[in-house]
Amino acid sequence: MTCEEANILIHALADGELDAGHASEVEAHVASCPHCTAELAAIREMTEALARADLGFKAPPQLRRRIEDALPALPAVAAPPSRRSVLKGFAMGSVVSALAATGLVAIVISKDDQQRIEAEIVSAHLRSLQAGHLTDVLSTDQHTVKPWFNGRLDVAPPVIDLTALGFTLIGGRLDYVDARPIGAVVYRRRQHIINLFVAQTSSTERRTTRMDTIQGFNIRSWSERGLNFWAISDIGADELNEFGEKFETAMRVNKEG
Amino acid sequence: MPLNRSDEDAERNRRFRELALPYLDDVYTLARYLLRDPTDAEDAVQECYLRAFKHFHTYRGPAMKPWLFAILRNVCHTEFARRSSAKLKAIDDAPEAADKPPLWHESQETPEGAILRERDASAIRKLIDRLAEPFRETFVLREVNNLSYREIADSAGVPVGTVMSRLARARAMLRAAWLAEEESSE
């Protein structure tokens, strides 16, 4: 690979946008080229400086009000669901459309534990984003985070460092979901937080992966080796899925996990 | 908009609020960088949400943010193009800017190993505001709104390759300006 080819691809490398094959090609070039090494360092330096500066704006409260006022008013009390609209929600088939009928779903499948627990996962995620709630043990070292859970939980959550794969381990936390203590392993993707909740399951069978979107958060849930996992974040569904896949792969490789 | 109280409309309304309103800060942030004016940004964001609600039935998820951004971008380009180009002509009113060398007076080649001095948000925002439109948009979608390349491509309606080259250029220009300002302030 020439510098000219690498020139643009190192941005994709720094942004974690390359697949493993291309990434190693670009990395090999960077390793052998002082110019591109400096370029890559410069890109990372700026991205970090930008992230620290917090360049976002907060929408003024009057704008929020203007928009809410301009949308049709929500009925004060949710109308009872008609049987027809319930069936239609399911006929559409997708989880999102089923969730769309949130009120209806809550009534129809209120006994569904998965649904209730996911709502609690969302709350736990939101709580964790409040200042000072994110981590009980702050460390990027999996060998510090993992033992911290000992004695605090009836399970040993696998703590896997995915930094090299674009998801930085930043710590762990004890949380409560479904009135039980649950382990949360915290990762960062750019400025986004990913909470990975881990709890024991009664069965050892492998449940299929599912993706949900609740209140704008994506949730990827799966289970393996007697543990239930829920990864939740505001990153895109694609990226969260990538996180889940990388975690599962790493867990399979790292049997002691 | 007429009030329609049927169940379906109420559900649609509720779902839209649940999915779209959490991104208000993100949409407003992009509007501020695209239009560089707080009042215009507010108007554009409101128009964006109303259009999004109107076309919500065409939304096919799961990524709400790029969908809203694409609408905002349309609003900015149609409704605000005249207003903002009148205001900004002096700086960079060059539709072909994407194909021309940047109008940056410093050289794009910056000294290797030069260290960026830490700057506060308002100083950095001023630097970003000076980038020509397509570069500024791509840069903000990536570095401030945190979209993936694919999502930026969807929002801006350009191929991923274009996103990559614009982003590389934008970063080089911003770095050059950042370093140049340090020199001049020393």
CSV table of C-alpha atoms in Angstrom, one decimal:
chain,number,residue,atom,x,y,z
A,1,MET,CA,0.0,0.0,0.0
A,2,THR,CA,1.3,3.5,-0.9
A,3,CYS,CA,0.9,6.6,1.2
A,4,GLU,CA,-1.5,7.9,-1.3
A,5,GLU,CA,-3.8,4.9,-0.8
A,6,ALA,CA,-3.4,5.0,2.9
A,7,ASN,CA,-4.0,8.8,3.1
A,8,ILE,CA,-7.8,8.4,3.3
A,9,LEU,CA,-8.0,4.9,4.7
A,10,ILE,CA,-6.1,5.9,7.9
A,11,HIS,CA,-9.1,8.1,8.7
A,12,ALA,CA,-11.4,5.1,8.4
A,13,LEU,CA,-8.9,3.1,10.5
A,14,ALA,CA,-8.9,5.8,13.3
A,15,ASP,CA,-12.7,5.9,13.2
A,16,GLY,CA,-13.0,2.1,13.5
A,17,GLU,CA,-14.7,1.9,10.1
A,18,LEU,CA,-12.5,-0.8,8.5
A,19,ASP,CA,-13.1,-4.5,8.5
A,20,ALA,CA,-10.4,-6.6,10.0
A,21,GLY,CA,-8.7,-7.4,6.7
A,22,HIS,CA,-8.4,-3.8,5.5
A,23,ALA,CA,-7.5,-2.6,9.0
A,24,SER,CA,-4.5,-4.9,9.2
A,25,GLU,CA,-3.4,-3.8,5.7
A,26,VAL,CA,-3.5,-0.2,6.7
A,27,GLU,CA,-1.9,-0.9,10.0
A,28,ALA,CA,1.0,-2.7,8.2
A,29,HIS,CA,1.6,0.3,6.1
A,30,VAL,CA,1.4,2.7,9.0
A,31,ALA,CA,3.9,0.7,10.9
A,32,SER,CA,6.4,1.0,8.1
A,33,CYS,CA,5.8,4.7,7.3
A,34,PRO,CA,6.8,7.5,9.7
A,35,HIS,CA,4.7,10.0,7.7
A,36,CYS,CA,1.5,8.0,8.1
A,37,THR,CA,2.3,7.2,11.7
A,38,ALA,CA,2.4,10.9,12.4
A,39,GLU,CA,-0.9,11.4,10.4
A,40,LEU,CA,-2.7,8.7,12.4
A,41,ALA,CA,-1.5,10.2,15.7
A,42,ALA,CA,-2.6,13.7,14.5
A,43,ILE,CA,-6.1,12.4,13.6
A,44,ARG,CA,-6.5,10.7,17.0
A,45,GLU,CA,-5.2,13.7,18.8
A,46,MET,CA,-7.7,16.0,17.2
A,47,THR,CA,-10.6,13.6,17.6
A,48,GLU,CA,-9.8,13.4,21.3
A,49,ALA,CA,-9.5,17.1,21.7
A,50,LEU,CA,-12.8,17.6,20.0
A,51,ALA,CA,-14.5,15.0,22.2
A,52,ARG,CA,-13.2,16.7,25.3
A,53,ALA,CA,-14.4,20.1,24.1
A,54,ASP,CA,-18.0,18.9,24.0
A,55,LEU,CA,-19.1,20.6,20.8
A,56,GLY,CA,-22.8,19.8,20.9
A,57,PHE,CA,-25.6,22.3,21.5
A,58,LYS,CA,-28.5,21.9,23.8
A,59,ALA,CA,-31.9,22.7,22.2
A,60,PRO,CA,-33.5,25.6,24.0
A,61,PRO,CA,-36.5,24.6,26.1
A,62,GLN,CA,-38.8,26.9,24.2
A,63,LEU,CA,-37.9,25.0,21.0
A,64,ARG,CA,-39.0,21.8,22.6
A,65,ARG,CA,-42.2,23.3,23.7
A,66,ARG,CA,-42.9,24.8,20.2
A,67,ILE,CA,-42.4,21.4,18.6
A,68,GLU,CA,-44.5,19.6,21.2
A,69,ASP,CA,-47.3,22.2,20.8
A,70,ALA,CA,-47.2,21.9,17.0
A,71,LEU,CA,-47.6,18.1,17.1
A,72,PRO,CA,-51.2,16.8,17.6
A,73,ALA,CA,-51.9,16.6,21.3
A,74,LEU,CA,-51.6,13.2,23.0
A,75,PRO,CA,-54.9,12.0,24.4
A,76,ALA,CA,-54.8,12.6,28.2
A,77,VAL,CA,-55.8,9.0,28.9
A,78,ALA,CA,-54.8,6.4,26.5
A,79,ALA,CA,-57.8,5.0,24.7
A,80,PRO,CA,-58.5,1.4,25.4
A,81,PRO,CA,-57.0,-0.7,22.5
A,82,SER,CA,-59.4,-2.1,20.1
A,83,ARG,CA,-59.0,-5.8,19.3
A,84,ARG,CA,-58.4,-5.0,15.7
A,85,SER,CA,-55.5,-2.6,16.3
A,86,VAL,CA,-53.8,-5.1,18.6
A,87,LEU,CA,-54.0,-7.8,16.0
A,88,LYS,CA,-52.7,-5.4,13.3
A,89,GLY,CA,-49.7,-4.6,15.4
A,90,PHE,CA,-48.7,-8.2,15.6
A,91,ALA,CA,-49.6,-8.9,12.0
A,92,MET,CA,-47.0,-6.3,11.0
A,93,GLY,CA,-44.6,-8.6,12.6
A,94,SER,CA,-41.6,-6.5,13.5
A,95,VAL,CA,-40.6,-5.8,17.1
A,96,VAL,CA,-40.6,-2.2,16.4
A,97,SER,CA,-44.1,-2.1,15.1
A,98,ALA,CA,-45.3,-4.2,18.0
A,99,LEU,CA,-43.6,-1.7,20.3
A,100,ALA,CA,-45.1,1.1,18.4
A,101,ALA,CA,-48.3,0.1,20.0
A,102,THR,CA,-46.7,0.5,23.4
A,103,GLY,CA,-49.9,1.0,25.3
A,104,LEU,CA,-51.5,-2.0,23.6
A,105,VAL,CA,-48.4,-4.2,24.1
A,106,ALA,CA,-48.2,-3.4,27.7
A,107,ILE,CA,-51.8,-4.6,28.2
A,108,VAL,CA,-51.6,-7.6,25.9
A,109,ILE,CA,-48.3,-9.0,27.0
A,110,SER,CA,-47.8,-7.4,30.3
A,111,LYS,CA,-46.9,-10.9,31.7
A,112,ASP,CA,-44.0,-11.1,29.3
A,113,ASP,CA,-40.9,-10.9,31.5
A,114,GLN,CA,-38.6,-10.1,28.6
A,115,GLN,CA,-40.5,-6.9,27.9
A,116,ARG,CA,-40.7,-5.8,31.5
A,117,ILE,CA,-37.0,-6.5,32.1
A,118,GLU,CA,-36.1,-4.6,29.0
A,119,ALA,CA,-38.0,-1.6,30.2
A,120,GLU,CA,-36.0,-1.9,33.5
A,121,ILE,CA,-32.8,-2.2,31.5
A,122,VAL,CA,-33.6,1.1,29.8
A,123,SER,CA,-34.2,2.7,33.2
A,124,ALA,CA,-31.0,1.3,34.6
A,125,HIS,CA,-29.1,2.6,31.5
A,126,LEU,CA,-30.6,6.1,31.9
A,127,ARG,CA,-29.7,6.1,35.7
A,128,SER,CA,-26.2,5.1,34.8
A,129,LEU,CA,-25.8,8.1,32.6
A,130,GLN,CA,-26.5,10.5,35.4
A,131,ALA,CA,-23.3,12.0,36.8
A,132,GLY,CA,-21.3,9.7,39.1
A,133,HIS,CA,-23.5,6.7,38.5
A,134,LEU,CA,-21.7,5.1,35.6
A,135,THR,CA,-19.1,2.9,37.3
A,136,ASP,CA,-18.4,1.5,40.7
A,137,VAL,CA,-15.1,0.2,39.6
A,138,LEU,CA,-13.3,2.4,37.1
A,139,SER,CA,-10.7,0.6,35.1
A,140,THR,CA,-9.8,-0.3,31.6
A,141,ASP,CA,-8.2,-3.5,32.8
A,142,GLN,CA,-10.4,-6.5,32.6
A,143,HIS,CA,-8.3,-8.2,35.3
A,144,THR,CA,-9.3,-5.4,37.7
A,145,VAL,CA,-13.0,-5.2,36.7
A,146,LYS,CA,-13.6,-9.0,36.8
A,147,PRO,CA,-12.5,-9.7,40.4
A,148,TRP,CA,-14.4,-6.7,41.6
A,149,PHE,CA,-17.6,-8.5,41.0
A,150,ASN,CA,-16.6,-11.4,43.2
A,151,GLY,CA,-18.8,-11.7,46.3
A,152,ARG,CA,-21.1,-9.0,45.0
A,153,LEU,CA,-23.1,-11.2,42.6
A,154,ASP,CA,-24.1,-14.8,42.4
A,155,VAL,CA,-22.6,-14.9,38.9
A,156,ALA,CA,-19.2,-14.0,37.5
A,157,PRO,CA,-19.9,-11.7,34.5
A,158,PRO,CA,-17.4,-12.2,31.7
A,159,VAL,CA,-15.3,-9.0,31.4
A,160,ILE,CA,-13.7,-8.8,28.0
A,161,ASP,CA,-11.5,-6.0,26.9
A,162,LEU,CA,-12.6,-5.0,23.3
A,163,THR,CA,-10.5,-1.8,23.1
A,164,ALA,CA,-8.6,-3.2,20.2
A,165,LEU,CA,-11.9,-3.8,18.4
A,166,GLY,CA,-13.2,-0.2,18.9
A,167,PHE,CA,-15.1,-0.6,22.1
A,168,THR,CA,-13.2,0.7,25.2
A,169,LEU,CA,-13.8,-1.1,28.5
A,170,ILE,CA,-14.2,1.6,31.1
A,171,GLY,CA,-15.4,-0.2,34.2
A,172,GLY,CA,-18.1,-2.1,36.0
A,173,ARG,CA,-21.1,-1.5,38.2
A,174,LEU,CA,-23.6,-3.2,40.4
A,175,ASP,CA,-27.1,-2.4,39.3
A,176,TYR,CA,-30.6,-3.6,40.2
A,177,VAL,CA,-33.0,-5.0,37.6
A,178,ASP,CA,-36.1,-7.1,38.4
A,179,ALA,CA,-35.4,-6.5,42.1
A,180,ARG,CA,-32.2,-8.4,41.9
A,181,PRO,CA,-28.5,-7.3,41.8
A,182,ILE,CA,-27.2,-7.5,38.3
A,183,GLY,CA,-23.7,-6.9,36.9
A,184,ALA,CA,-23.1,-4.1,34.4
A,185,VAL,CA,-19.9,-3.9,32.4
A,186,VAL,CA,-19.5,-0.5,30.9
A,187,TYR,CA,-17.9,0.2,27.5
A,188,ARG,CA,-17.4,3.3,25.5
A,189,ARG,CA,-17.7,3.7,21.7
A,190,ARG,CA,-16.5,7.2,20.8
A,191,GLN,CA,-18.5,9.3,23.3
A,192,HIS,CA,-21.3,6.8,23.6
A,193,ILE,CA,-21.8,4.6,26.6
A,194,ILE,CA,-22.7,0.9,26.2
A,195,ASN,CA,-24.0,-0.9,29.3
A,196,LEU,CA,-23.7,-4.6,29.1
A,197,PHE,CA,-26.0,-6.2,31.7
A,198,VAL,CA,-25.3,-9.8,32.8
A,199,ALA,CA,-27.6,-12.0,34.8
A,200,GLN,CA,-28.0,-15.6,35.5
A,201,THR,CA,-30.6,-17.6,33.6
A,202,SER,CA,-32.5,-20.7,34.7
A,203,SER,CA,-31.8,-22.5,31.5
A,204,THR,CA,-28.5,-23.2,29.8
A,205,GLU,CA,-29.9,-23.3,26.3
A,206,ARG,CA,-28.7,-20.7,23.9
A,207,ARG,CA,-31.5,-18.2,23.1
A,208,THR,CA,-31.4,-16.4,19.8
A,209,THR,CA,-30.2,-12.9,19.6
A,210,ARG,CA,-32.8,-10.2,19.4
A,211,MET,CA,-32.6,-6.5,18.7
A,212,ASP,CA,-35.2,-4.0,20.1
A,213,THR,CA,-35.5,-0.3,20.2
A,214,ILE,CA,-37.1,1.3,23.3
A,215,GLN,CA,-37.3,5.0,23.9
A,216,GLY,CA,-34.7,5.5,21.2
A,217,PHE,CA,-32.2,3.1,22.7
A,218,ASN,CA,-31.1,0.0,21.0
A,219,ILE,CA,-31.0,-3.2,23.0
A,220,ARG,CA,-29.3,-6.4,21.9
A,221,SER,CA,-30.1,-9.4,24.0
A,222,TRP,CA,-28.8,-12.9,23.9
A,223,SER,CA,-27.9,-15.7,26.2
A,224,GLU,CA,-25.1,-18.1,26.4
A,225,ARG,CA,-23.7,-20.6,28.9
A,226,GLY,CA,-26.3,-19.9,31.5
A,227,LEU,CA,-26.1,-16.2,31.4
A,228,ASN,CA,-28.4,-13.6,29.9
A,229,PHE,CA,-26.9,-10.5,28.3
A,230,TRP,CA,-28.5,-7.2,27.4
A,231,ALA,CA,-26.3,-4.6,25.6
A,232,ILE,CA,-27.9,-1.2,25.5
A,233,SER,CA,-26.8,2.1,24.0
A,234,ASP,CA,-27.8,5.0,21.9
A,235,ILE,CA,-25.3,4.0,19.1
A,236,GLY,CA,-26.9,2.7,15.9
A,237,ALA,CA,-28.4,-0.8,15.8
A,238,ASP,CA,-25.6,-1.8,13.3
A,239,GLU,CA,-22.9,-0.8,15.7
A,240,LEU,CA,-24.5,-2.3,18.7
A,241,ASN,CA,-24.9,-5.6,16.8
A,242,GLU,CA,-21.2,-5.4,15.9
A,243,PHE,CA,-20.5,-4.9,19.6
A,244,GLY,CA,-22.5,-8.0,20.5
A,245,GLU,CA,-21.0,-10.1,17.8
A,246,LYS,CA,-17.4,-9.1,18.8
A,247,PHE,CA,-18.3,-9.8,22.5
A,248,GLU,CA,-19.7,-13.2,21.7
A,249,THR,CA,-16.8,-14.2,19.5
A,250,ALA,CA,-14.3,-13.0,22.2
A,251,MET,CA,-16.2,-14.9,24.8
A,252,ARG,CA,-16.1,-18.1,22.8
A,253,VAL,CA,-12.4,-17.7,22.2
A,254,ASN,CA,-11.7,-16.8,25.8
A,255,LYS,CA,-13.2,-19.9,27.4
A,256,GLU,CA,-12.2,-18.9,30.9
A,257,GLY,CA,-14.5,-15.8,30.4
B,1,MET,CA,-52.6,20.1,11.5
B,2,PRO,CA,-56.1,18.8,12.2
B,3,LEU,CA,-56.6,16.7,15.3
B,4,ASN,CA,-57.5,13.2,14.5
B,5,ARG,CA,-58.4,11.2,17.5
B,6,SER,CA,-58.5,7.7,16.1
B,7,ASP,CA,-56.5,5.1,17.9
B,8,GLU,CA,-54.1,4.7,15.1
B,9,ASP,CA,-53.2,8.3,14.9
B,10,ALA,CA,-52.7,8.6,18.6
B,11,GLU,CA,-50.3,5.6,18.5
B,12,ARG,CA,-48.4,7.1,15.6
B,13,ASN,CA,-48.2,10.4,17.5
B,14,ARG,CA,-47.0,8.6,20.7
B,15,ARG,CA,-44.5,6.5,18.8
B,16,PHE,CA,-43.1,9.5,16.9
B,17,ARG,CA,-42.6,11.4,20.1
B,18,GLU,CA,-40.9,8.4,21.7
B,19,LEU,CA,-38.5,7.8,18.8
B,20,ALA,CA,-37.8,11.3,17.5
B,21,LEU,CA,-37.9,13.7,20.4
B,22,PRO,CA,-34.9,12.2,22.2
B,23,TYR,CA,-32.8,13.4,19.3
B,24,LEU,CA,-33.8,17.0,19.6
B,25,ASP,CA,-30.4,18.1,20.9
B,26,ASP,CA,-28.6,16.3,18.1
B,27,VAL,CA,-30.8,17.8,15.4
B,28,TYR,CA,-30.5,21.2,16.9
B,29,THR,CA,-26.7,20.8,17.1
B,30,LEU,CA,-26.5,19.9,13.4
B,31,ALA,CA,-28.8,22.9,12.5
B,32,ARG,CA,-26.5,25.2,14.4
B,33,TYR,CA,-23.5,24.1,12.5
B,34,LEU,CA,-25.3,24.0,9.1
B,35,LEU,CA,-26.9,27.4,9.5
B,36,ARG,CA,-24.6,29.2,11.9
B,37,ASP,CA,-27.4,31.1,13.4
B,38,PRO,CA,-29.4,30.2,16.5
B,39,THR,CA,-32.7,31.7,15.4
B,40,ASP,CA,-32.6,30.1,11.9
B,41,ALA,CA,-31.5,26.8,13.6
B,42,GLU,CA,-34.6,26.8,15.8
B,43,ASP,CA,-36.9,27.5,12.9
B,44,ALA,CA,-35.3,24.8,10.8
B,45,VAL,CA,-35.5,22.2,13.6
B,46,GLN,CA,-39.1,22.9,14.1
B,47,GLU,CA,-39.8,22.6,10.4
B,48,CYS,CA,-37.8,19.4,10.4
B,49,TYR,CA,-39.8,17.8,13.1
B,50,LEU,CA,-43.1,18.8,11.5
B,51,ARG,CA,-42.0,17.3,8.2
B,52,ALA,CA,-40.7,14.2,9.9
B,53,PHE,CA,-44.0,13.7,11.6
B,54,LYS,CA,-45.9,14.2,8.4
B,55,HIS,CA,-43.7,11.6,6.6
B,56,PHE,CA,-43.4,9.3,9.6
B,57,HIS,CA,-45.3,6.6,7.9
B,58,THR,CA,-42.4,6.3,5.4
B,59,TYR,CA,-39.9,5.8,8.2
B,60,ARG,CA,-38.5,2.2,8.1
B,61,GLY,CA,-36.0,2.3,11.0
B,62,PRO,CA,-34.0,1.4,12.8
B,63,ALA,CA,-31.7,4.4,12.7
B,64,MET,CA,-33.8,7.5,13.5
B,65,LYS,CA,-31.0,9.9,13.8
B,66,PRO,CA,-29.8,9.8,10.1
B,67,TRP,CA,-33.4,9.9,9.0
B,68,LEU,CA,-34.0,13.1,10.9
B,69,PHE,CA,-30.7,14.5,9.7
B,70,ALA,CA,-31.6,13.9,6.1
B,71,ILE,CA,-34.9,15.8,6.6
B,72,LEU,CA,-33.1,18.6,8.4
B,73,ARG,CA,-30.6,18.9,5.7
B,74,ASN,CA,-33.4,19.2,3.1
B,75,VAL,CA,-35.1,21.9,5.2
B,76,CYS,CA,-31.8,23.8,5.5
B,77,HIS,CA,-31.1,23.6,1.8
B,78,THR,CA,-34.6,24.5,0.5
B,79,GLU,CA,-36.0,27.0,3.1
B,80,PHE,CA,-32.9,28.5,4.3
B,81,ALA,CA,-30.6,28.4,1.3
B,82,ARG,CA,-31.4,31.9,0.2
B,83,ARG,CA,-31.2,33.4,3.6
B,84,SER,CA,-27.9,31.8,4.6
B,85,SER,CA,-26.2,32.2,1.3
B,86,ALA,CA,-26.9,35.9,1.4
B,87,LYS,CA,-25.3,36.0,4.8
B,88,LEU,CA,-22.4,33.8,4.1
B,89,LYS,CA,-21.4,34.7,0.5
B,90,ALA,CA,-18.4,36.5,1.8
B,91,ILE,CA,-16.9,33.4,3.3
B,92,ASP,CA,-17.5,30.4,1.0
B,93,ASP,CA,-20.4,30.6,-1.4
B,94,ALA,CA,-18.9,28.2,-3.8
B,95,PRO,CA,-21.2,25.4,-4.8
B,96,GLU,CA,-18.3,23.6,-6.5
B,97,ALA,CA,-16.2,23.9,-3.3
B,98,ALA,CA,-16.1,20.1,-3.0
B,99,ASP,CA,-14.1,19.8,-6.2
B,100,LYS,CA,-11.8,22.8,-5.7
B,101,PRO,CA,-8.9,23.2,-3.5
B,102,PRO,CA,-10.1,24.6,-0.2
B,103,LEU,CA,-10.1,28.4,0.2
B,104,TRP,CA,-7.8,28.1,3.1
B,105,HIS,CA,-4.9,30.5,3.0
B,106,GLU,CA,-2.6,28.3,5.0
B,107,SER,CA,-0.9,25.3,3.4
B,108,GLN,CA,-2.7,22.0,4.0
B,109,GLU,CA,0.6,20.4,4.8
B,110,THR,CA,1.0,20.8,8.5
B,111,PRO,CA,4.2,20.1,10.4
B,112,GLU,CA,4.4,16.5,11.5
B,113,GLY,CA,4.3,16.0,15.2
B,114,ALA,CA,2.9,19.5,15.9
B,115,ILE,CA,0.7,19.4,19.0
B,116,LEU,CA,-2.7,21.0,19.1
B,117,ARG,CA,-3.2,23.3,21.9
B,118,GLU,CA,-6.3,22.6,24.0
B,119,ARG,CA,-9.1,24.9,23.0
B,120,ASP,CA,-12.5,25.5,24.4
B,121,ALA,CA,-15.7,24.7,22.6
B,122,SER,CA,-16.4,28.2,21.4
B,123,ALA,CA,-13.0,28.6,19.8
B,124,ILE,CA,-13.3,25.2,18.1
B,125,ARG,CA,-16.8,26.0,16.9
B,126,LYS,CA,-15.5,29.2,15.2
B,127,LEU,CA,-12.9,27.1,13.4
B,128,ILE,CA,-15.6,24.6,12.3
B,129,ASP,CA,-17.8,27.4,11.1
B,130,ARG,CA,-15.1,28.5,8.7
B,131,LEU,CA,-15.1,25.2,6.9
B,132,ALA,CA,-16.9,25.2,3.5
B,133,GLU,CA,-20.3,23.6,3.6
B,134,PRO,CA,-19.8,20.0,2.4
B,135,PHE,CA,-16.7,19.6,4.6
B,136,ARG,CA,-18.3,21.2,7.6
B,137,GLU,CA,-21.4,19.0,7.3
B,138,THR,CA,-19.5,15.8,7.0
B,139,PHE,CA,-17.1,16.8,9.8
B,140,VAL,CA,-19.9,17.7,12.2
B,141,LEU,CA,-21.9,14.6,11.4
B,142,ARG,CA,-18.8,12.5,12.3
B,143,GLU,CA,-17.1,14.4,15.1
B,144,VAL,CA,-20.0,16.1,16.9
B,145,ASN,CA,-23.0,13.9,16.0
B,146,ASN,CA,-21.0,10.7,16.1
B,147,LEU,CA,-22.6,9.0,13.0
B,148,SER,CA,-20.9,6.1,11.3
B,149,TYR,CA,-19.7,6.6,7.7
B,150,ARG,CA,-22.7,4.7,6.4
B,151,GLU,CA,-25.1,6.9,8.4
B,152,ILE,CA,-23.4,10.0,7.2
B,153,ALA,CA,-23.7,8.8,3.6
B,154,ASP,CA,-27.4,8.2,4.2
B,155,SER,CA,-28.0,11.6,5.8
B,156,ALA,CA,-26.1,13.5,3.2
B,157,GLY,CA,-27.2,11.4,0.3
B,158,VAL,CA,-23.6,10.8,-1.0
B,159,PRO,CA,-21.6,7.6,-1.4
B,160,VAL,CA,-19.4,6.4,1.5
B,161,GLY,CA,-16.3,7.1,-0.6
B,162,THR,CA,-17.3,10.8,-0.8
B,163,VAL,CA,-17.8,10.9,3.0
B,164,MET,CA,-14.3,9.5,3.5
B,165,SER,CA,-12.6,12.0,1.2
B,166,ARG,CA,-14.5,15.0,2.6
B,167,LEU,CA,-13.8,13.9,6.1
B,168,ALA,CA,-10.1,13.6,5.4
B,169,ARG,CA,-10.0,17.0,3.8
B,170,ALA,CA,-12.1,18.6,6.5
B,171,ARG,CA,-9.7,17.3,9.2
B,172,ALA,CA,-6.7,18.5,7.3
B,173,MET,CA,-8.2,22.0,6.9
B,174,LEU,CA,-9.3,22.2,10.5
B,175,ARG,CA,-6.0,21.1,11.8
B,176,ALA,CA,-4.1,23.6,9.6
B,177,ALA,CA,-6.4,26.4,10.9
B,178,TRP,CA,-6.1,25.2,14.4
B,179,LEU,CA,-2.3,25.2,14.3
B,180,ALA,CA,-2.2,28.5,12.4
B,181,GLU,CA,-4.2,30.2,15.0
B,182,GLU,CA,-1.9,29.0,17.7
B,183,GLU,CA,1.0,30.5,15.9
B,184,SER,CA,-0.6,33.8,15.4
B,185,SER,CA,-1.7,33.9,19.1
B,186,GLU,CA,1.7,33.3,20.4
